[in-house]
GROMACS .gro file of C-alpha atoms in nm:
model
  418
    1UNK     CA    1  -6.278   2.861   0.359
    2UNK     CA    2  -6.242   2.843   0.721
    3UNK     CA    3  -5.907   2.724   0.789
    4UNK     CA    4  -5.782   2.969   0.484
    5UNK     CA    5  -5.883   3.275   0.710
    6UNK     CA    6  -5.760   3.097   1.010
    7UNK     CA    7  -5.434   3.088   0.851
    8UNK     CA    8  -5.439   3.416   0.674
    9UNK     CA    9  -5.532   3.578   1.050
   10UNK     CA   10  -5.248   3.416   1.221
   11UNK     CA   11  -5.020   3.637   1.384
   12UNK     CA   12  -4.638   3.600   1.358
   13UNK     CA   13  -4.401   3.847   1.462
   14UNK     CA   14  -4.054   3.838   1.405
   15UNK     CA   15  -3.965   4.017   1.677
   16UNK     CA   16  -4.094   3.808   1.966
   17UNK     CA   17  -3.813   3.556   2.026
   18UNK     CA   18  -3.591   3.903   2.051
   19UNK     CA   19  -3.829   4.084   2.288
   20UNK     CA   20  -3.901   3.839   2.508
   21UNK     CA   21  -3.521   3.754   2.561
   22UNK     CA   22  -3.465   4.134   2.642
   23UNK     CA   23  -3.710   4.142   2.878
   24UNK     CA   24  -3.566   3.776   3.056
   25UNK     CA   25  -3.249   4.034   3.019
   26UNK     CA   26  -3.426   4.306   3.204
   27UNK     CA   27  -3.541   4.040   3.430
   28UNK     CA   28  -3.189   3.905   3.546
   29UNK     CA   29  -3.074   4.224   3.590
   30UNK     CA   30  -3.318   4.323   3.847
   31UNK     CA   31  -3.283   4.037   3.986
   32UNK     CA   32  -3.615   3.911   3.952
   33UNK     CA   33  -3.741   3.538   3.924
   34UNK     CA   34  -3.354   3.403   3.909
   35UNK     CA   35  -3.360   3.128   4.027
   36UNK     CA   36  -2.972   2.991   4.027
   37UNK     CA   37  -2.644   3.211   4.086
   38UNK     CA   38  -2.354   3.083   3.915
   39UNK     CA   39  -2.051   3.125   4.106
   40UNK     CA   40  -1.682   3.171   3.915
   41UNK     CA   41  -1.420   3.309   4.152
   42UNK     CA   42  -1.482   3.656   4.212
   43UNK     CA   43  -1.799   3.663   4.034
   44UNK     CA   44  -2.138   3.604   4.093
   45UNK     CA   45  -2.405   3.556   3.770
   46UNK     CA   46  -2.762   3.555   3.832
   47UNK     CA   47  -2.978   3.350   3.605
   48UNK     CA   48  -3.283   3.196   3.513
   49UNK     CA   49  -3.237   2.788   3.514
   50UNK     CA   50  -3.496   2.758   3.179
   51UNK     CA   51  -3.301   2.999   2.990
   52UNK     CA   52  -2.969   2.836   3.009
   53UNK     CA   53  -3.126   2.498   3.007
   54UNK     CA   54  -3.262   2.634   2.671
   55UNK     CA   55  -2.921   2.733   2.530
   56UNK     CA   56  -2.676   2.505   2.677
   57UNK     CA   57  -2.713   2.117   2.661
   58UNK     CA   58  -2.489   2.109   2.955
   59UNK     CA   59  -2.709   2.338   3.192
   60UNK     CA   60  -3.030   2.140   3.063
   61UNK     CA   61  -2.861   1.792   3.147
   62UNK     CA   62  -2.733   1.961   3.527
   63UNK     CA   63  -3.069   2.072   3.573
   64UNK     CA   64  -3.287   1.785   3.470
   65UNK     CA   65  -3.104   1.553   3.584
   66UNK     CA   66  -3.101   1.404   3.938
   67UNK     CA   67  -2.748   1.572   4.018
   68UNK     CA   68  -2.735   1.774   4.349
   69UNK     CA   69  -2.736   2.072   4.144
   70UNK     CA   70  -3.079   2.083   4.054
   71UNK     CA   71  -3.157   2.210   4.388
   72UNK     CA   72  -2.892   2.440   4.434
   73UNK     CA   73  -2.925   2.792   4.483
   74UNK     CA   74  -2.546   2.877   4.405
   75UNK     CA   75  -2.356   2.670   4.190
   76UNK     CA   76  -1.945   2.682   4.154
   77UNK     CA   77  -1.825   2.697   3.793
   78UNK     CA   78  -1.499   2.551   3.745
   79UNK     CA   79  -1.232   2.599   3.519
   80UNK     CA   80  -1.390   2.902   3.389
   81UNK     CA   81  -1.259   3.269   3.375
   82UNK     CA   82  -1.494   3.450   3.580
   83UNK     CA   83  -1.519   3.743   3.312
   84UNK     CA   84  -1.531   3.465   3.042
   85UNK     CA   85  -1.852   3.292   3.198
   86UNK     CA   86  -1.995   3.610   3.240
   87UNK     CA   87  -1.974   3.715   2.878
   88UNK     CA   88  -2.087   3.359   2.809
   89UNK     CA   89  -2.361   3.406   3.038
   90UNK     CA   90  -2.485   3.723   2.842
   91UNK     CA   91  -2.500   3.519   2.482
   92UNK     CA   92  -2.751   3.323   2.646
   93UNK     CA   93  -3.012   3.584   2.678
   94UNK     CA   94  -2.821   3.846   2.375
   95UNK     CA   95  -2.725   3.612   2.122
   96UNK     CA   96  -2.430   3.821   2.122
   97UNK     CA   97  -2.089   3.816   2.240
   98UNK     CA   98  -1.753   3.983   2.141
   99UNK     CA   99  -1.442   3.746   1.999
  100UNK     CA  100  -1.104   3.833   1.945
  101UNK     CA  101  -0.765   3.763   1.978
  102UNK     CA  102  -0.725   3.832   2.331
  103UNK     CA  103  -1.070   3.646   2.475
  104UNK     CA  104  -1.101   3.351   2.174
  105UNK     CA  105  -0.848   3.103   2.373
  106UNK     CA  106  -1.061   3.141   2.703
  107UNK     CA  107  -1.399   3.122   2.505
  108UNK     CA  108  -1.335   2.860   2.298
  109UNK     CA  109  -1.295   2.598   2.544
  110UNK     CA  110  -1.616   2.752   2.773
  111UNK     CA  111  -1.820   2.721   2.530
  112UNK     CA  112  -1.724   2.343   2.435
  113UNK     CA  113  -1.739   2.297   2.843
  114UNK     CA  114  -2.102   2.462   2.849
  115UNK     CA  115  -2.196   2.289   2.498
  116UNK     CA  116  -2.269   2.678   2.367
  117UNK     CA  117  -2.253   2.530   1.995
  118UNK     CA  118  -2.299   2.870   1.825
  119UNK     CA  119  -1.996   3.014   1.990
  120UNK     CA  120  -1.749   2.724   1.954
  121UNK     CA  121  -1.839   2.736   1.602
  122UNK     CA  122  -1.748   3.140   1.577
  123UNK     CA  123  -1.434   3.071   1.779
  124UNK     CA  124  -1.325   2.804   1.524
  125UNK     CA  125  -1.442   3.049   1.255
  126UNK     CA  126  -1.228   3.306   1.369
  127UNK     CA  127  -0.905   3.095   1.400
  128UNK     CA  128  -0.938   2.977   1.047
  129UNK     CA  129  -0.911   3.371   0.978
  130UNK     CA  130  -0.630   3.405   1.237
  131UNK     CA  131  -0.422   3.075   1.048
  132UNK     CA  132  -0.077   3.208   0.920
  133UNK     CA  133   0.261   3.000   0.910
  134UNK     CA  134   0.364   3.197   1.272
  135UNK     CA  135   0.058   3.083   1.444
  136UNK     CA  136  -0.100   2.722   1.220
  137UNK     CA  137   0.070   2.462   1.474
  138UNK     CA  138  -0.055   2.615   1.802
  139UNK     CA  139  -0.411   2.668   1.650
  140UNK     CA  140  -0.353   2.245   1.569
  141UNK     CA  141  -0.303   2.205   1.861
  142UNK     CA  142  -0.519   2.436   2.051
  143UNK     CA  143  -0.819   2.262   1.807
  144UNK     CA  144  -0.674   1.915   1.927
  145UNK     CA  145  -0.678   1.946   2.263
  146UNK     CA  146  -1.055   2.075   2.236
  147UNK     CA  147  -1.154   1.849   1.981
  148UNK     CA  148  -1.247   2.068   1.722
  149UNK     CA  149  -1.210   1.845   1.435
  150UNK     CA  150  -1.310   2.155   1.181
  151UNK     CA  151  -1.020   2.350   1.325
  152UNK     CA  152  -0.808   2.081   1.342
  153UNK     CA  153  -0.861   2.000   1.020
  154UNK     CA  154  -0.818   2.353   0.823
  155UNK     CA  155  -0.501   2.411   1.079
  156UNK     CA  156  -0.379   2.032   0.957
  157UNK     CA  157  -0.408   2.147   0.611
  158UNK     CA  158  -0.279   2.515   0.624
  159UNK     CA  159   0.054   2.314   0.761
  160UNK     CA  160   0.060   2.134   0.496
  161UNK     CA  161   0.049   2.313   0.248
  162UNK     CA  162   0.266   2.595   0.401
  163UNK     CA  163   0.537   2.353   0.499
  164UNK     CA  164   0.806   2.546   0.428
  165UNK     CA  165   0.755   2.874   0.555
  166UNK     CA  166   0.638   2.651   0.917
  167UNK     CA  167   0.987   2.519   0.951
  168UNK     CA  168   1.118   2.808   1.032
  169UNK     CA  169   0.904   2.871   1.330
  170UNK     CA  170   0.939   2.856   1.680
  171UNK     CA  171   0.610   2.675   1.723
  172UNK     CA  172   0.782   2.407   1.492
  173UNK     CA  173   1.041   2.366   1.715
  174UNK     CA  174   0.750   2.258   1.987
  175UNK     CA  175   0.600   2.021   1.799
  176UNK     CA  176   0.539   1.712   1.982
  177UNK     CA  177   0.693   1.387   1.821
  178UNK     CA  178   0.336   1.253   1.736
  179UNK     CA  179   0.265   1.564   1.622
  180UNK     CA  180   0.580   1.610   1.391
  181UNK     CA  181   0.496   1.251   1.299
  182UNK     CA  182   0.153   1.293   1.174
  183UNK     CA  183   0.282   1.583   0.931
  184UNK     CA  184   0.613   1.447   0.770
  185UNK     CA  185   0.438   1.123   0.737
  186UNK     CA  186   0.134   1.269   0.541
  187UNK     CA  187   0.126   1.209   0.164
  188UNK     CA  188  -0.023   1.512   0.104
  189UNK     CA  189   0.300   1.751   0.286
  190UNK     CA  190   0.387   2.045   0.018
  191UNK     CA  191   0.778   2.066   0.011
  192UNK     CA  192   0.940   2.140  -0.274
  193UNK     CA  193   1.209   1.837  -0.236
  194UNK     CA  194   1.252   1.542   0.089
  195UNK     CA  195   1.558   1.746   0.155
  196UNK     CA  196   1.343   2.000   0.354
  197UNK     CA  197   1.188   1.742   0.504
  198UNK     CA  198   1.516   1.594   0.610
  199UNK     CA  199   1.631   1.929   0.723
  200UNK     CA  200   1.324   1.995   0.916
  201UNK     CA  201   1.369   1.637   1.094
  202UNK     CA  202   1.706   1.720   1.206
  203UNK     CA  203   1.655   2.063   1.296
  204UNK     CA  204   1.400   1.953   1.551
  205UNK     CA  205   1.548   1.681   1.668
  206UNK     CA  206   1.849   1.905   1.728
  207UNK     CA  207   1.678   2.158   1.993
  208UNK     CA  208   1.637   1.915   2.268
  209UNK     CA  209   1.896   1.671   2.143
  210UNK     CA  210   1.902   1.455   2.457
  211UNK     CA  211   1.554   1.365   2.466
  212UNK     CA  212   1.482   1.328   2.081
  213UNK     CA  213   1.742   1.194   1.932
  214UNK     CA  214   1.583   0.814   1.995
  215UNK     CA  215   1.279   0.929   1.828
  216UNK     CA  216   1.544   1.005   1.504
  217UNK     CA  217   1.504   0.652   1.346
  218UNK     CA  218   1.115   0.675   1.363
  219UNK     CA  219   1.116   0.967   1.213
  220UNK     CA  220   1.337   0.967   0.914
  221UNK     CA  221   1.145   0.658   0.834
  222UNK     CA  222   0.886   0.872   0.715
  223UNK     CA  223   1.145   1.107   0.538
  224UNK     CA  224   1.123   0.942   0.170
  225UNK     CA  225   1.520   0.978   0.194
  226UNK     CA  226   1.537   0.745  -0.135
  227UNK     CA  227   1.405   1.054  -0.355
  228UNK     CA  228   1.668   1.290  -0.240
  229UNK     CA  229   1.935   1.359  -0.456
  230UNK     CA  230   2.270   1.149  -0.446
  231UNK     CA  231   2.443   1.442  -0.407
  232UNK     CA  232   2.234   1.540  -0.129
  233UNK     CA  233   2.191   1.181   0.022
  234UNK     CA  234   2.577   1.151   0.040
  235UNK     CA  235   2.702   1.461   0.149
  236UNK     CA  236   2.440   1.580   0.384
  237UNK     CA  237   2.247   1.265   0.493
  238UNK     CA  238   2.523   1.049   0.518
  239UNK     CA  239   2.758   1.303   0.692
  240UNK     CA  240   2.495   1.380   0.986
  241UNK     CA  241   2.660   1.324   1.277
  242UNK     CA  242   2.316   1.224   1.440
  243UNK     CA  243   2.265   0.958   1.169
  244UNK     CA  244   2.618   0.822   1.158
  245UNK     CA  245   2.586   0.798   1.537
  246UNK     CA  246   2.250   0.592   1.504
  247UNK     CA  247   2.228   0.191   1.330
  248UNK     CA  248   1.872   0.218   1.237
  249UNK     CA  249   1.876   0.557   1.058
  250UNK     CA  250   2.202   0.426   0.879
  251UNK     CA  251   1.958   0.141   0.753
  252UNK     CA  252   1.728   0.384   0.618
  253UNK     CA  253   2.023   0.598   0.416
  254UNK     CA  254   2.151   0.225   0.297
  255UNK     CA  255   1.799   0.172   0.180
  256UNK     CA  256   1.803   0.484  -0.003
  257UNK     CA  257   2.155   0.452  -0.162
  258UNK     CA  258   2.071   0.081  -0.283
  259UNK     CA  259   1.729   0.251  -0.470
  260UNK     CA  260   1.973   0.510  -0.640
  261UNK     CA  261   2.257   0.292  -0.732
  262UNK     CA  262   2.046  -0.002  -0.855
  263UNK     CA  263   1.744   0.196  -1.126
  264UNK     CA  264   1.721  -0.192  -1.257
  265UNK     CA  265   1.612  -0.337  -0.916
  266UNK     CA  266   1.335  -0.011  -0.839
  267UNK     CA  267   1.063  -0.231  -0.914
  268UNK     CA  268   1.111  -0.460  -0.703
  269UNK     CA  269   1.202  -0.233  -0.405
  270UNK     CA  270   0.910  -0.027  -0.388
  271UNK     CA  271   0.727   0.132  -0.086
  272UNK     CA  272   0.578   0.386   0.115
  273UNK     CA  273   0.934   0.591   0.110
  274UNK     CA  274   0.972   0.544  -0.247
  275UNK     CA  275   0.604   0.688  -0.317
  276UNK     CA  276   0.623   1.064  -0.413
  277UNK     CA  277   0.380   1.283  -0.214
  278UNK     CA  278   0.075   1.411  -0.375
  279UNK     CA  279   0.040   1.792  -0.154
  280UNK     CA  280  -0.271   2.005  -0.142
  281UNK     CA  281  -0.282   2.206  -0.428
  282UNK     CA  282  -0.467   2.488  -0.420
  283UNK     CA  283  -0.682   2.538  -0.745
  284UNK     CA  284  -0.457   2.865  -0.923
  285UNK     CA  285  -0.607   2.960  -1.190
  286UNK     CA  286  -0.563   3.212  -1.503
  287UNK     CA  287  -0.878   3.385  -1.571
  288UNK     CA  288  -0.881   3.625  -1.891
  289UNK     CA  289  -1.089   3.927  -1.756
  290UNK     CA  290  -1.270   4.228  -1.970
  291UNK     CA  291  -1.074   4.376  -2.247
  292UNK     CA  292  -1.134   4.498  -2.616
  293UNK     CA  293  -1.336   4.268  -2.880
  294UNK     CA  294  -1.388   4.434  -3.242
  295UNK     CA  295  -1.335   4.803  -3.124
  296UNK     CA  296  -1.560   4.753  -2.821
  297UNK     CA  297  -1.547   4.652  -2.483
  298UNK     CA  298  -1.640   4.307  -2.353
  299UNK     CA  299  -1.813   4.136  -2.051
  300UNK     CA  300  -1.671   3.767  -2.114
  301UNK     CA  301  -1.443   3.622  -1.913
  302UNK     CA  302  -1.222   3.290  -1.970
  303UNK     CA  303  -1.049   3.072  -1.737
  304UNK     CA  304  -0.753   2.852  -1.796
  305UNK     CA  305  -0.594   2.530  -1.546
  306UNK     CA  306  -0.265   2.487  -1.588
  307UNK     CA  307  -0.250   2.191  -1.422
  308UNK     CA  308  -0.514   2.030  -1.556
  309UNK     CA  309  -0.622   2.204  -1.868
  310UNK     CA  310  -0.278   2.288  -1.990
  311UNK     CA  311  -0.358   2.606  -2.287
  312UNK     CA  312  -0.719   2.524  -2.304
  313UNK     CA  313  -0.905   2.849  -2.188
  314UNK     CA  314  -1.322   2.811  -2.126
  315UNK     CA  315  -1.565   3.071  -2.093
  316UNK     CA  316  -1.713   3.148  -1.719
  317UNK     CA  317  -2.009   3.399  -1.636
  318UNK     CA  318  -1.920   3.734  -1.790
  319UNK     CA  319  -1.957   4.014  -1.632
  320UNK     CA  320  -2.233   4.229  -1.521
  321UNK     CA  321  -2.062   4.544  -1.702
  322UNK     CA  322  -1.845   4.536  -1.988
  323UNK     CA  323  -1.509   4.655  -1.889
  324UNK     CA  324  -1.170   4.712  -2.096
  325UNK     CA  325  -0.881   4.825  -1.877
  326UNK     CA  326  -1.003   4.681  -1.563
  327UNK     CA  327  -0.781   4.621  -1.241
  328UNK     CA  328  -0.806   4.270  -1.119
  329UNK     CA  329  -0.692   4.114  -0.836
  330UNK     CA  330  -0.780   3.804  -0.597
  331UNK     CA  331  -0.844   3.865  -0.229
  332UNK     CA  332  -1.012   3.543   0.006
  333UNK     CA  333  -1.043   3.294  -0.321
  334UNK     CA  334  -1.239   3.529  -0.465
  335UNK     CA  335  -1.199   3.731  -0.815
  336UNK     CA  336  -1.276   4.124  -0.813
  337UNK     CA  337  -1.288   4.305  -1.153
  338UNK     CA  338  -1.236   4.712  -1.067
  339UNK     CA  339  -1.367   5.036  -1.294
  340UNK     CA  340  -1.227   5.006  -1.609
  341UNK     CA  341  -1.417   5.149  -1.951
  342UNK     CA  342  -1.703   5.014  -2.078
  343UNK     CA  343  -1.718   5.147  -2.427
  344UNK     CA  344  -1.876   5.497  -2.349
  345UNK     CA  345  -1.749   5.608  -1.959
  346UNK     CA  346  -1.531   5.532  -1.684
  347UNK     CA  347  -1.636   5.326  -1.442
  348UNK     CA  348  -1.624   5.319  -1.069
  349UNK     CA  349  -1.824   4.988  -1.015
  350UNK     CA  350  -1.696   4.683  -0.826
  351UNK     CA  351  -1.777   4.315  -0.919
  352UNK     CA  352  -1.686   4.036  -0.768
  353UNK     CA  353  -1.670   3.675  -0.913
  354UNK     CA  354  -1.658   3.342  -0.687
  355UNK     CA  355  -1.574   3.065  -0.857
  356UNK     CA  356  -1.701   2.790  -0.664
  357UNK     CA  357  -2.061   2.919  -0.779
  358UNK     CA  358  -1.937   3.061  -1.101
  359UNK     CA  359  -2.129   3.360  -1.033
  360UNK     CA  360  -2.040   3.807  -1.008
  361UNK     CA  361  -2.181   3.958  -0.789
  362UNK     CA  362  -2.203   4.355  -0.820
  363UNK     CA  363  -2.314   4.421  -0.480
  364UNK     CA  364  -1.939   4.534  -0.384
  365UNK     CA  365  -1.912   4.953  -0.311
  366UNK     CA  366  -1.766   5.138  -0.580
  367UNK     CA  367  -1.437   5.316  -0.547
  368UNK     CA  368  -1.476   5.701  -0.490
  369UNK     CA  369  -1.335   5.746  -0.868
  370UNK     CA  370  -1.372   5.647  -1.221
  371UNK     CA  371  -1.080   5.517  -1.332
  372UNK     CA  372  -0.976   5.236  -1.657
  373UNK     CA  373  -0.603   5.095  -1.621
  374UNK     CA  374  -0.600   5.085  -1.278
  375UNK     CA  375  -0.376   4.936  -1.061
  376UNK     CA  376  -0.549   4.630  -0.823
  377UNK     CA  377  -0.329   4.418  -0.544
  378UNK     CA  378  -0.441   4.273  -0.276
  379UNK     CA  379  -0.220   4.293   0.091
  380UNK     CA  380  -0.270   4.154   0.446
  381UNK     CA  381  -0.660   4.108   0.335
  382UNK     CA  382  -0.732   4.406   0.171
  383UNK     CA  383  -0.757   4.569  -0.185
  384UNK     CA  384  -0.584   4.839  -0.301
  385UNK     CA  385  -0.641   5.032  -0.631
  386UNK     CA  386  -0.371   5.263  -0.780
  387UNK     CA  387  -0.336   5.498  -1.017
  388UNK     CA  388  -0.505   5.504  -1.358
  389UNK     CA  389  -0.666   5.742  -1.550
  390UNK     CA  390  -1.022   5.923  -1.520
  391UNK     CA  391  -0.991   6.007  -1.896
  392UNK     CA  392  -0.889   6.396  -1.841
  393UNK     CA  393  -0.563   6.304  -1.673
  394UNK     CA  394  -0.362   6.051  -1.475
  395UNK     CA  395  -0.461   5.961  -1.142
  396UNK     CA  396  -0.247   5.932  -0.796
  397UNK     CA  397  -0.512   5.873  -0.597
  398UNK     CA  398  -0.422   5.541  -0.399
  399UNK     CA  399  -0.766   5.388  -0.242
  400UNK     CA  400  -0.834   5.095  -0.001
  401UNK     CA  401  -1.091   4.845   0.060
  402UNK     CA  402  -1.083   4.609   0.411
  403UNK     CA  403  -1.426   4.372   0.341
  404UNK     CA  404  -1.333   4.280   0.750
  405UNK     CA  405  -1.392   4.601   0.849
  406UNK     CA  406  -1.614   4.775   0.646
  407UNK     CA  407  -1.863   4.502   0.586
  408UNK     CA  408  -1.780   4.479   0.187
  409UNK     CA  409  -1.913   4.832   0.161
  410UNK     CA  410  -1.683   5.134   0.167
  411UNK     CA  411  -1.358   5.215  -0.063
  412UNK     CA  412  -1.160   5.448   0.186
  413UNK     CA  413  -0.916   5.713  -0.003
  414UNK     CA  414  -0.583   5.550   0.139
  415UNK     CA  415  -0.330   5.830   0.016
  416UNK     CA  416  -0.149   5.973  -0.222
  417UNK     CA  417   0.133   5.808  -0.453
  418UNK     CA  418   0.439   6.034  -0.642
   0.00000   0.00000   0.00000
């Protein structure tokens, strides 16, 4: 009986770790009990030693340690924007800080200098937002150089997979040769044929011939040159005036024109360029949403792989509502089933399905008006529902929904169509 009231009159406020870091806040900012200033150009940052020894692994290590700074009263930060440390400086005793596309390059590698964990990880969060074909082989690289392997990683992929639209880049164009290297090479490189490939290869090689041309033979080695078309083989490949000009990539087109010319030999000449890639795929679905069943409206919703599952559909969760002449559309991998009729009204109601959980979820805002047959696309990541009818008339009312900037909750009227 004892300890159950000892328990039951313990007190435990949520709020305490908050307070007390405001008032170490209120502390610094008076100036009283700091105990270190950290000195970045220009700027001078007073702090308390235990409360970035409490956030930072670095600042513990540099002042637990026996390094000269333990003693120090001022301490020089280098390689640190002075405005950048600062804001860094202010997560320590906030928990907050502000990222975006003009500070997340100079935070980033702070906070993997300072070992700020939280923050590197909502830098790299943000650049896996950012990824786009302009921008995917500078964030590579940015996450290489910082060794970010989670960045690296979801950049590595995203150029994969958007191979095509890359090429055409200027940051392609930039690539280093181990960096070109690592892509072409990869068995998992979306492009539709090896001619792009091929074309990509020469196109870089081509912008700073001089000093990339030897790397030609190293690379088309990794160009499966022996699935190109003849056509294509002879007439482009072959007529290259960097290949003609080079022994070892004329090897590689010989190779290549011996696999084609001799189908009664392939067996025996197989290898890594005679191996057809195997890209990322990303899982498309067809998914069968709402709709009429026996003059009334229905919840269920099937899904059908066309890669794997060929015309097989399966049932997934049905919906929370049952909807006929609902607007769907897919925005972030995820599914979002909008108004429609459910037998007896119009609806204005939102769900939204993910499939990785195979769950809806309802907890979306609703759009400002009941509508069935509605229009749903999503756009440079956000919804937009158009048209319809409210079952008096048709609708023009155009409405749109940003889940980045309105937190998932709001359905702003956009305009007005016609």
């Amino acid at each position: 009986m004892y300890e159950y009231y000892l328990i039951k009159d313990l007190l435990q406020s949520s709020q305490f770790g908050h307070t007390t870091l405001q008032q170490l806040a209120k502390l610094r900012d008076r100036e009283i009990l700091c105990d270190v200033v950290l000195v970045s150009g220009w700027k001078r940052i007073n702090a308390h030693r235990v409360v970035l020894s409490a956030c930072s692994t670095y600042f513990l290590s540099m002042f637990t340690s026996q390094m000269s700074e333990c003693y120090m009263r001022e301490i020089n930060i280098e390689n640190i924007d002075p405005l950048t440390l600062e804001a860094l400086i202010e997560f320590c005793y906030s928990g907050l800080i502000s990222i975006d596309d003009s500070n997340v390059q100079d935070i980033l590698p702070a906070a993997c200098l300072l070992q700020l964990h939280e923050v590197q990880t909502a830098c790299c969060e943000y650049l896996k937002k950012q990824l786009d074909p302009s921008n995917c082989l500078g964030i590579r690289a940015f996450a290489d150089t910082h060794a970010c392997k989670e960045l690296l990683s979801s950049a590595d992929e995203f150029a994969l997979k958007n191979f095509s639209s890359v090429i055409g880049r200027d940051e392609f164009l930039f690539l280093t040769v181990d960096s070109l290297s690592s892509i072409i090479r990869s068995d998992r490189l979306n492009a539709a044929s090896e001619e792009i490939v091929f074309s990509a290869v020469i196109q870089w090689v081509r912008h700073d011939i001089p000093k990339r041309k030897l790397h030609l033979p190293m690379l088309l080695s990794h160009v499966r040159l022996p699935l190109c078309t003849p056509k294509f083989l002879v007439s482009v490949v072959s007529e290259e005036v960097l290949v003609k000009s080079d022994p070892l990539s004329r090897d590689l087109v010989d190779e290549a024109k011996n696999y084609l010319l001799l189908p009664v030999e392939r067996p025996n000449m197989q290898g890594p360029r005679t191996k057809p890639r195997k890209p990322l795929q990303i899982a498309e679905m067809l998914y069968a949403v709402g709709g009429w069943c026996s003059g009334d409206a229905i919840a269920s919703v099937e899904r059908m792989d066309p890669i794997k599952g060929g015309t097989t559909w399966k049932c997934v969760a049905p919906m929370g509502k049952r909807r006929c002449g609902v607007g769907v559309a897919v925005l972030e991998n995820l599914l979002y089933a909008v108004g429609g009729h459910d037998g007896q009204s119009y609806l204005n109601s939102i769900e939204r399905y993910d499939p990785m959980t195979n769950q809806w979820c309802s907890e979306v805002a609703p759009t400002a008006t009941c509508r069935t047959s509605v229009g749903v696309a999503a756009f440079n990541g956000s919804l937009y529902a158009v048209g319809g009818q409210d079952g008096e008339s048709c609708l023009d009312v155009v409405e749109k929904y940003d889940p980045r900037k309105t937190n998932g909750r709001k359905w702003l009227v956009w305009g007005l169509v016609g």
